[in-house]
Tab-separated table of C-alpha atoms and ligand atoms in Angstrom:
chain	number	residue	atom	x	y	z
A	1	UNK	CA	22.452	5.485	1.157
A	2	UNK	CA	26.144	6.361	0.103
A	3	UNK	CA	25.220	8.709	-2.994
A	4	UNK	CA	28.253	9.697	-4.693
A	5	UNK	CA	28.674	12.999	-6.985
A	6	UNK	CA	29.426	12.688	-10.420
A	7	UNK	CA	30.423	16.422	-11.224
A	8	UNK	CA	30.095	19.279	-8.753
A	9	UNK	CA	27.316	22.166	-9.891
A	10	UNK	CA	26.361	25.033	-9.159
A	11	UNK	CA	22.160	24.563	-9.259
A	12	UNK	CA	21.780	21.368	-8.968
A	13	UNK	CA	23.108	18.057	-7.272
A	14	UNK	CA	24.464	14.935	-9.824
A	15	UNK	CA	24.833	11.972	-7.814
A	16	UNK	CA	25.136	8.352	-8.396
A	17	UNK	CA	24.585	4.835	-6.320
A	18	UNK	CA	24.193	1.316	-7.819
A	19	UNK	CA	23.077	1.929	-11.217
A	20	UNK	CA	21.033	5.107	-10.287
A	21	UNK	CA	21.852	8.628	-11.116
A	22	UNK	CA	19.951	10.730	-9.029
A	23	UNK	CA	19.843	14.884	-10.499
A	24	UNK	CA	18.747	17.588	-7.448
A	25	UNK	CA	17.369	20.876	-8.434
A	26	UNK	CA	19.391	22.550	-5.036
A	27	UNK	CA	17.627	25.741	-5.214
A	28	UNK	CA	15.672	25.582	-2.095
A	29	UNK	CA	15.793	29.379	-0.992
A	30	UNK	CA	13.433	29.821	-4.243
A	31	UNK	CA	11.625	26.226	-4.095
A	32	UNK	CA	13.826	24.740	-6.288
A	33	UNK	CA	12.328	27.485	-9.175
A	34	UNK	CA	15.035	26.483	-12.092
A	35	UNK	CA	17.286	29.312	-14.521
A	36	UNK	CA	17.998	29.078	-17.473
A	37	UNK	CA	21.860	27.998	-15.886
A	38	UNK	CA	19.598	25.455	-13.927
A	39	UNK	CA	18.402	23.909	-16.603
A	40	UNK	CA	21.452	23.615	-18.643
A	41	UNK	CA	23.098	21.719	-15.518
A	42	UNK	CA	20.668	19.162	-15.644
A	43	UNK	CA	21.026	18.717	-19.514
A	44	UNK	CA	24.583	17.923	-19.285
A	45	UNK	CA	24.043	15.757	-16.400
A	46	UNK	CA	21.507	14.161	-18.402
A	47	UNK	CA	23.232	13.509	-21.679
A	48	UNK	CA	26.287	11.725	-19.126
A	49	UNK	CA	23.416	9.488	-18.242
A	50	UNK	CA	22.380	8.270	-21.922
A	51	UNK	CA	25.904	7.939	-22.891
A	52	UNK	CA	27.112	5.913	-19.304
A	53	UNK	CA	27.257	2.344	-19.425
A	54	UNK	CA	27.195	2.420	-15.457
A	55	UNK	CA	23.558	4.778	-15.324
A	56	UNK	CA	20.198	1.984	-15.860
A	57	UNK	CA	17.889	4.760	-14.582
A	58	UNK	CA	17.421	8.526	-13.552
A	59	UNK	CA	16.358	9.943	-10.348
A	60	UNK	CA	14.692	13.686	-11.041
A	61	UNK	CA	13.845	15.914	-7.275
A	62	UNK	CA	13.878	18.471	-5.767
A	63	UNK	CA	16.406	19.524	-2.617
A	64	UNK	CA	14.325	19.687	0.969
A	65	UNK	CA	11.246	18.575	1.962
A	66	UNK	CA	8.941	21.886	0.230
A	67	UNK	CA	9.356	21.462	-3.421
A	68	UNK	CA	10.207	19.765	-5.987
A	69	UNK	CA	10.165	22.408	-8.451
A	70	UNK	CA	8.244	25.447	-8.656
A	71	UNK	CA	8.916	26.275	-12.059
A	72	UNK	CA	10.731	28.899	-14.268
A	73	UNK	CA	13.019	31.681	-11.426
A	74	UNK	CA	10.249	34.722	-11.796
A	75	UNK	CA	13.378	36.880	-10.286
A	76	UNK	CA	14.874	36.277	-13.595
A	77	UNK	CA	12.033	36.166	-16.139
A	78	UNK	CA	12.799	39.649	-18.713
A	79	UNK	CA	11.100	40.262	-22.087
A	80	UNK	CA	11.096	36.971	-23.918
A	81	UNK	CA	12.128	34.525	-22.014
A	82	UNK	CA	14.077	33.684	-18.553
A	83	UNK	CA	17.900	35.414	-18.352
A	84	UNK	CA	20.745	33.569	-17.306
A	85	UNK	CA	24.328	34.268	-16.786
A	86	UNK	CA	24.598	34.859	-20.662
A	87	UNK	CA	22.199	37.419	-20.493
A	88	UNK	CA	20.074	35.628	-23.417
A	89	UNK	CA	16.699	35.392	-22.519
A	90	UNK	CA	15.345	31.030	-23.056
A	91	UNK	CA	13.139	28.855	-22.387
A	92	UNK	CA	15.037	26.243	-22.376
A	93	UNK	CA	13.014	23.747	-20.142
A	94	UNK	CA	11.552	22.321	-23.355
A	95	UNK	CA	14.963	21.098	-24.413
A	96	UNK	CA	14.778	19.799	-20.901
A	97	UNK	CA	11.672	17.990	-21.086
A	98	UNK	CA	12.143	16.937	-25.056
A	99	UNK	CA	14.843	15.461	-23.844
A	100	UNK	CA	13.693	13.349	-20.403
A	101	UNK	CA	11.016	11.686	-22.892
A	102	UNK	CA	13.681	10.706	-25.642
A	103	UNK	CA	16.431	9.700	-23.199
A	104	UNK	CA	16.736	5.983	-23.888
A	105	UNK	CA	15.930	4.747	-20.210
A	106	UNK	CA	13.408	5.539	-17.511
A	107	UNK	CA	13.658	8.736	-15.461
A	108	UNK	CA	12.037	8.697	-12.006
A	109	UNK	CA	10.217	12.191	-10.840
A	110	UNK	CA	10.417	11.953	-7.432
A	111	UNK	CA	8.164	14.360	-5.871
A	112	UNK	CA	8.731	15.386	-2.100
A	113	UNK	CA	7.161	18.539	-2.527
A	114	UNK	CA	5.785	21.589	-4.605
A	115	UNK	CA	5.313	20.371	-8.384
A	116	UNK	CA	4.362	23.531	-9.870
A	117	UNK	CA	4.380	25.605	-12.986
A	118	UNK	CA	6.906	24.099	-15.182
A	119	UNK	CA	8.071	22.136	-12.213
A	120	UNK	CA	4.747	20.326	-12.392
A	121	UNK	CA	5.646	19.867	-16.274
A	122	UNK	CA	8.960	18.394	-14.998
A	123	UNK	CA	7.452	15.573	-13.581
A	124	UNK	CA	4.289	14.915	-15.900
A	125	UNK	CA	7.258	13.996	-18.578
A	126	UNK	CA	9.147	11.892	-16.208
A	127	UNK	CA	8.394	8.211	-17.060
A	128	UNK	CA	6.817	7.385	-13.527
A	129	UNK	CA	6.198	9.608	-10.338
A	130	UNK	CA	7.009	9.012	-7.357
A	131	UNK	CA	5.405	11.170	-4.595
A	132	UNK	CA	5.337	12.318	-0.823
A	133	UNK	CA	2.417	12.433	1.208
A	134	UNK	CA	3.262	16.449	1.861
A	135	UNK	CA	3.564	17.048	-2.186
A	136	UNK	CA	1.273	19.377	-4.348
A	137	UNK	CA	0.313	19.216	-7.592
A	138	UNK	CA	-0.264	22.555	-9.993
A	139	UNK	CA	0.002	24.645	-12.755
A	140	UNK	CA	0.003	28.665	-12.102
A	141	UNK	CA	0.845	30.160	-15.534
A	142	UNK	CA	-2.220	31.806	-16.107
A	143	UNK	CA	-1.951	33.273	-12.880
A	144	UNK	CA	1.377	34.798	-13.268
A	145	UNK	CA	1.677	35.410	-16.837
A	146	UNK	CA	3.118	32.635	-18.787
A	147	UNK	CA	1.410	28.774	-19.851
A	148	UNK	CA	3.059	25.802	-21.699
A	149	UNK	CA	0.565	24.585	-24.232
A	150	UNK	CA	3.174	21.955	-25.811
A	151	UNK	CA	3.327	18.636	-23.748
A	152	UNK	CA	2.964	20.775	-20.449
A	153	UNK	CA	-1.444	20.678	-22.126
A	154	UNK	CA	-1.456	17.779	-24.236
A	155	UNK	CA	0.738	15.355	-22.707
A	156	UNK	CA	-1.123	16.139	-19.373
A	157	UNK	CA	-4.229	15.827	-21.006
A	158	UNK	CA	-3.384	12.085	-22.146
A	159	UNK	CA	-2.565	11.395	-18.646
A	160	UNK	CA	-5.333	13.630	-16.715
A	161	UNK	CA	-8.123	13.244	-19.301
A	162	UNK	CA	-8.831	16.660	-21.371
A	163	UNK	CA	-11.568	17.881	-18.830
A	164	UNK	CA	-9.006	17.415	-16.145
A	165	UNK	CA	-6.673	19.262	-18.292
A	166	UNK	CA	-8.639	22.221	-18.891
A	167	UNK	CA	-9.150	22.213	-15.143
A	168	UNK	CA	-5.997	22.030	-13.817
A	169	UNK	CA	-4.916	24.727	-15.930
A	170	UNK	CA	-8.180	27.220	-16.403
A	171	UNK	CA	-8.130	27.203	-12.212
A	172	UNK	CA	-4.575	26.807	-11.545
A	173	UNK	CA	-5.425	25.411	-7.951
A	174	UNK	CA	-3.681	23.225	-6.151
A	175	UNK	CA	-4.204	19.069	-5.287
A	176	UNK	CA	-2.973	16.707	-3.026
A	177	UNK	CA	-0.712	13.814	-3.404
A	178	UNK	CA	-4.249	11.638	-2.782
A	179	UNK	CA	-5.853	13.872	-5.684
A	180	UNK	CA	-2.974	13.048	-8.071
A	181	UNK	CA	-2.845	9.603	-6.919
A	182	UNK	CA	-6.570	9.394	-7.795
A	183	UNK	CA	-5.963	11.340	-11.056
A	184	UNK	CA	-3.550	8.995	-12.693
A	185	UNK	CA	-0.835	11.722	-12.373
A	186	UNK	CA	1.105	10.221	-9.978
A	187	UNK	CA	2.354	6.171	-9.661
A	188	UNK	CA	2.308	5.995	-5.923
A	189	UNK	CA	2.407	8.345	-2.417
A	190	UNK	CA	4.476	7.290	0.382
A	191	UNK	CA	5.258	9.022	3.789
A	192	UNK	CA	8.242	11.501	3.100
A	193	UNK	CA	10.767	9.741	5.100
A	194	UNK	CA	9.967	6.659	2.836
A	195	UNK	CA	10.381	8.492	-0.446
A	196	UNK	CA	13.582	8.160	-1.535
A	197	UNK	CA	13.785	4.595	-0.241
A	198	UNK	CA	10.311	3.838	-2.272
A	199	UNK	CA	11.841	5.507	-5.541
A	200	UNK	CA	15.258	3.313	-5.586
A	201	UNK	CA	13.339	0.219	-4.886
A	202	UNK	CA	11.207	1.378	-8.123
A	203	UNK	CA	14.192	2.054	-9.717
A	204	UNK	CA	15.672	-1.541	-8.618
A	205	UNK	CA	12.923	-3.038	-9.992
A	206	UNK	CA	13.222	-1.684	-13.120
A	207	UNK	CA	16.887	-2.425	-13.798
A	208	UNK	CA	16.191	-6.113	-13.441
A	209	UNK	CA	14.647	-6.104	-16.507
A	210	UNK	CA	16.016	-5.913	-20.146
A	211	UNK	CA	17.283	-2.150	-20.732
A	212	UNK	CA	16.272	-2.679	-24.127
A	213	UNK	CA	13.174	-4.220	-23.743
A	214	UNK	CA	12.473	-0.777	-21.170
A	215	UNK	CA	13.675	1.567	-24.204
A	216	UNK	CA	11.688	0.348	-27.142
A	217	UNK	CA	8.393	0.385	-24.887
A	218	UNK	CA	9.550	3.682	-24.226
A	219	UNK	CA	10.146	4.918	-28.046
A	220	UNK	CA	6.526	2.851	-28.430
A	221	UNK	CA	4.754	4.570	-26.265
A	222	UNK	CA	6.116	8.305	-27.197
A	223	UNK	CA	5.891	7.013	-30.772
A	224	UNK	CA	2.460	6.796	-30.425
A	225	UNK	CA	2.174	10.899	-29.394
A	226	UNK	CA	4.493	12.787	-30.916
A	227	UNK	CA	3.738	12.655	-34.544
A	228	UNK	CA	6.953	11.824	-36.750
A	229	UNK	CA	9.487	13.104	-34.002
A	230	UNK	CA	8.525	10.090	-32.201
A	231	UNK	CA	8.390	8.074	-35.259
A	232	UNK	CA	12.012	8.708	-35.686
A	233	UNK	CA	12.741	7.931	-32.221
A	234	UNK	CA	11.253	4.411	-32.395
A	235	UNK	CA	13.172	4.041	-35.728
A	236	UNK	CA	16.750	5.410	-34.821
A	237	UNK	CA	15.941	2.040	-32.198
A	238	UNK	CA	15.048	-0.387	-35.206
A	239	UNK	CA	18.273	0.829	-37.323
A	240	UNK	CA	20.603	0.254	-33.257
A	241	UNK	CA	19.244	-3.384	-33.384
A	242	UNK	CA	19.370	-3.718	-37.433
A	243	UNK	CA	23.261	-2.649	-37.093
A	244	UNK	CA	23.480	-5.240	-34.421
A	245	UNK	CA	22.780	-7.673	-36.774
A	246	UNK	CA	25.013	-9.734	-39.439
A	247	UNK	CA	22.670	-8.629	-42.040
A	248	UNK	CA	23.550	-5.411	-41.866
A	249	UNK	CA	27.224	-6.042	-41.578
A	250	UNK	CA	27.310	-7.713	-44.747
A	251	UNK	CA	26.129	-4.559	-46.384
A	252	UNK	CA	29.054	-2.377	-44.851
A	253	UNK	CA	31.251	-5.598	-45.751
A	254	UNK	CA	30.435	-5.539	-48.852
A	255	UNK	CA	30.983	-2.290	-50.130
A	256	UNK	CA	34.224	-2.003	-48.083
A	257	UNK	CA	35.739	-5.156	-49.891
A	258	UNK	CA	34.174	-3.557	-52.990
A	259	UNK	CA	32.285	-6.564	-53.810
A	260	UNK	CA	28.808	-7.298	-53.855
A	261	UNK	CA	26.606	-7.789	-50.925
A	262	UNK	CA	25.018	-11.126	-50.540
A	263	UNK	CA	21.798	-10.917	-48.515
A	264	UNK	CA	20.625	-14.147	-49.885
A	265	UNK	CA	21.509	-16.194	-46.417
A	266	UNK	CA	19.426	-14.157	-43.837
A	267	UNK	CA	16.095	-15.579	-42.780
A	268	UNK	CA	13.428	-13.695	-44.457
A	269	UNK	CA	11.238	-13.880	-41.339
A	270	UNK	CA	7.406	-14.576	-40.883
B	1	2NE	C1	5.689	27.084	-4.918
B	1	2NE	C2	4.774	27.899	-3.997
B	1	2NE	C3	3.332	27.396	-4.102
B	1	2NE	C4	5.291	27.687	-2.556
B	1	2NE	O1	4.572	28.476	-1.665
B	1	2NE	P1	5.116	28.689	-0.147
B	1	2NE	O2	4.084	29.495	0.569
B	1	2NE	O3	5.525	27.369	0.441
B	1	2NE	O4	6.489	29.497	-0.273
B	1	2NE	P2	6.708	31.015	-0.731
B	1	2NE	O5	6.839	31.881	0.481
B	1	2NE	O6	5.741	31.419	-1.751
B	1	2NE	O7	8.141	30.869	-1.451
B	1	2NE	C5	9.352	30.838	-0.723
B	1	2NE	C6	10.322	31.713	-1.456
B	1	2NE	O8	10.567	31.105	-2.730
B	1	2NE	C7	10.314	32.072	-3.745
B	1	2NE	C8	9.271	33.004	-3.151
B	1	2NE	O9	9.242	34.233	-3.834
B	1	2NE	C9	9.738	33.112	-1.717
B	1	2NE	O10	10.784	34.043	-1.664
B	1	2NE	P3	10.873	35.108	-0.431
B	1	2NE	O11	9.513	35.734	-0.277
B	1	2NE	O12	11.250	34.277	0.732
B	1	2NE	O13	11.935	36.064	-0.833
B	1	2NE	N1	9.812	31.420	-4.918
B	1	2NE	C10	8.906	30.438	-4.994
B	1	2NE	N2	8.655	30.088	-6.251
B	1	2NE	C11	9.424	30.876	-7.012
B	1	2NE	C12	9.618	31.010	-8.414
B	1	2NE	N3	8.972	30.224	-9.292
B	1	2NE	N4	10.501	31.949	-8.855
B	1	2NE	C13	11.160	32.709	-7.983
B	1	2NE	N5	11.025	32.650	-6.649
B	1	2NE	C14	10.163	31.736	-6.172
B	1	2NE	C15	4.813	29.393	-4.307
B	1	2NE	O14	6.061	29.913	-3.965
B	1	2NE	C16	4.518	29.720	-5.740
B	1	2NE	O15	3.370	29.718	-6.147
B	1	2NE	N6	5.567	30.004	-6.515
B	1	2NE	C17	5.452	30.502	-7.846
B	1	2NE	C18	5.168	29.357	-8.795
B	1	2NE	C19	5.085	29.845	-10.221
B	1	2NE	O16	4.181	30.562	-10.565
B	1	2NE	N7	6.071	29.476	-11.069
B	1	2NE	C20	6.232	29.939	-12.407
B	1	2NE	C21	5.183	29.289	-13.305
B	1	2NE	S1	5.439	29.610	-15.011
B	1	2NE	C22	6.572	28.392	-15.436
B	1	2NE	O17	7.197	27.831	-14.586
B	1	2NE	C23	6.768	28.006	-16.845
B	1	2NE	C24	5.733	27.938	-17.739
B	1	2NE	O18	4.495	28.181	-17.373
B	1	2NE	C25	5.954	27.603	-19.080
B	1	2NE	C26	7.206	27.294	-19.483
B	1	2NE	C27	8.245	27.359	-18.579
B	1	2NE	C28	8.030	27.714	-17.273
């Protein structure tokens, strides 16, 4: 497959093929563990792919066949928060992952490896998963000093079940690609030399379908979770199709011609 890069990084890989843009973490010395400077790579990468008219879906992995992600760079992890070249100490995955569940079309995790710690969160927020028989599943935080109680917990627990949950993070052990198969936490397992192939085709699939149609069941179903946040997501997606109507033209019309709007010909529907 004849990827092509979109901008050169230094962390991570941004690549593009047929509608796809497909973002690397390429830190495999450390298992892909993301920085701070990490995760601000694959924020700008990410806010090219909401605003391209060429980008239908998102590809999230890892580089190599170990890990996906194994969560926040512990060489870098001060008082406060993780350092980056700034010196500021973040935690700036949450913009990461606040922003994978509001961005306006489906991101793929594809898994070909270690999901763990808040690489594990990674994918959980990714729209679908997409994993290799070799991957494994887990959260370590309590082990090594840190946790993620925001959707890291409670979005896992909608998807896991709250027993589950309280499992996977109380005992931080590890599970198979069959376990999170059988868990609900992944879509699908295929061999590893069949997992990128498996993940376009998802991706294919997908992008023969309405974008639209894919971004307001997408608003719906985060909608339903995150409280008035999510409210406002589904509703900035009303007022896009509202201002796509004549309707709502005639109001911007109206006061531009300084006249008064006449709403009196739109259908006033059932
Ligand atoms: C990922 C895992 C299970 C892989 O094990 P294995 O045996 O395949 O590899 P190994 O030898 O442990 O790792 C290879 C090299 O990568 C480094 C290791 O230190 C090792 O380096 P060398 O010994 O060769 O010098 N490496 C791996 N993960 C790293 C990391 N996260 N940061 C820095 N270096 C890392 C195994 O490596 C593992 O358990 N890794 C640690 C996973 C972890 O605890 N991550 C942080 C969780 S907290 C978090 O991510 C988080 C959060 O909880 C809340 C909010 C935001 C972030």
């Amino acid at each position: 497959r004849n990827w092509t890069t979109i901008k050169e990084f230094e962390e991570i890989k941004f690549e593009y093929f047929e509608g796809i843009a497909k973002i690397t973490i390429n830190r495999p010395r450390y298992r892909n563990a993301f920085t701070p400077d990490t995760i601000k790579e694959i924020i700008e990468s990410m806010v090219f792919c909401r605003d391209s008219q060429d980008i239908a879906t998102v590809i999230l992995t890892g580089e190599g066949d170990k890990a996906f992600c194994s969560g926040g760079d512990i060489n870098v992890k001060q008082i406060g928060g993780y350092i980056g070249k700034d010196g500021i100490p973040r935690l700036n995955v949450l913009d990461l992952q606040k922003m994978i569940r509001s961005l306006p079309k489906p991101v793929v995790a594809m898994v070909n490896g270690f999901a763990i710690g808040g690489g594990h969160v990674l994918h959980v927020v990714c729209d679908l998963s997409i994993a290799s028989e070799n991957a494994i599943f887990g959260q370590t935080g309590p082990k090594v000093g840190s946790f993620d109680a925001g959707f890291g917990s409670s979005y896992l627990a909608r998807v896991v079940g709250q027993k589950k949950a309280r499992e996977i993070w109380f005992l931080c052990k590890q599970y198979s690609a069959t376990e999170a198969l059988e868990l609900g936490l992944v879509n699908t397992v295929v061999p590893f030399d069949k997992l990128e192939d498996e993940t376009v085709a998802w991706c294919k699939q997908m992008m023969q379908h309405s974008p639209l149609a894919l971004r307001m069941i997408k608003a719906g179903l985060n909608a339903e979770l995150d409280g008035q946040a999510g409210i406002q997501e589904l509703a900035g997606n009303a007022t896009m199709l509202y201002y796509m109507t004549e309707e709502a033209h005639e109001g911007k019309d109206a006061f531009l011609q300084k006249r008064k709007p006449d709403f009196s010909k739109y259908p006033k529907m059932p």
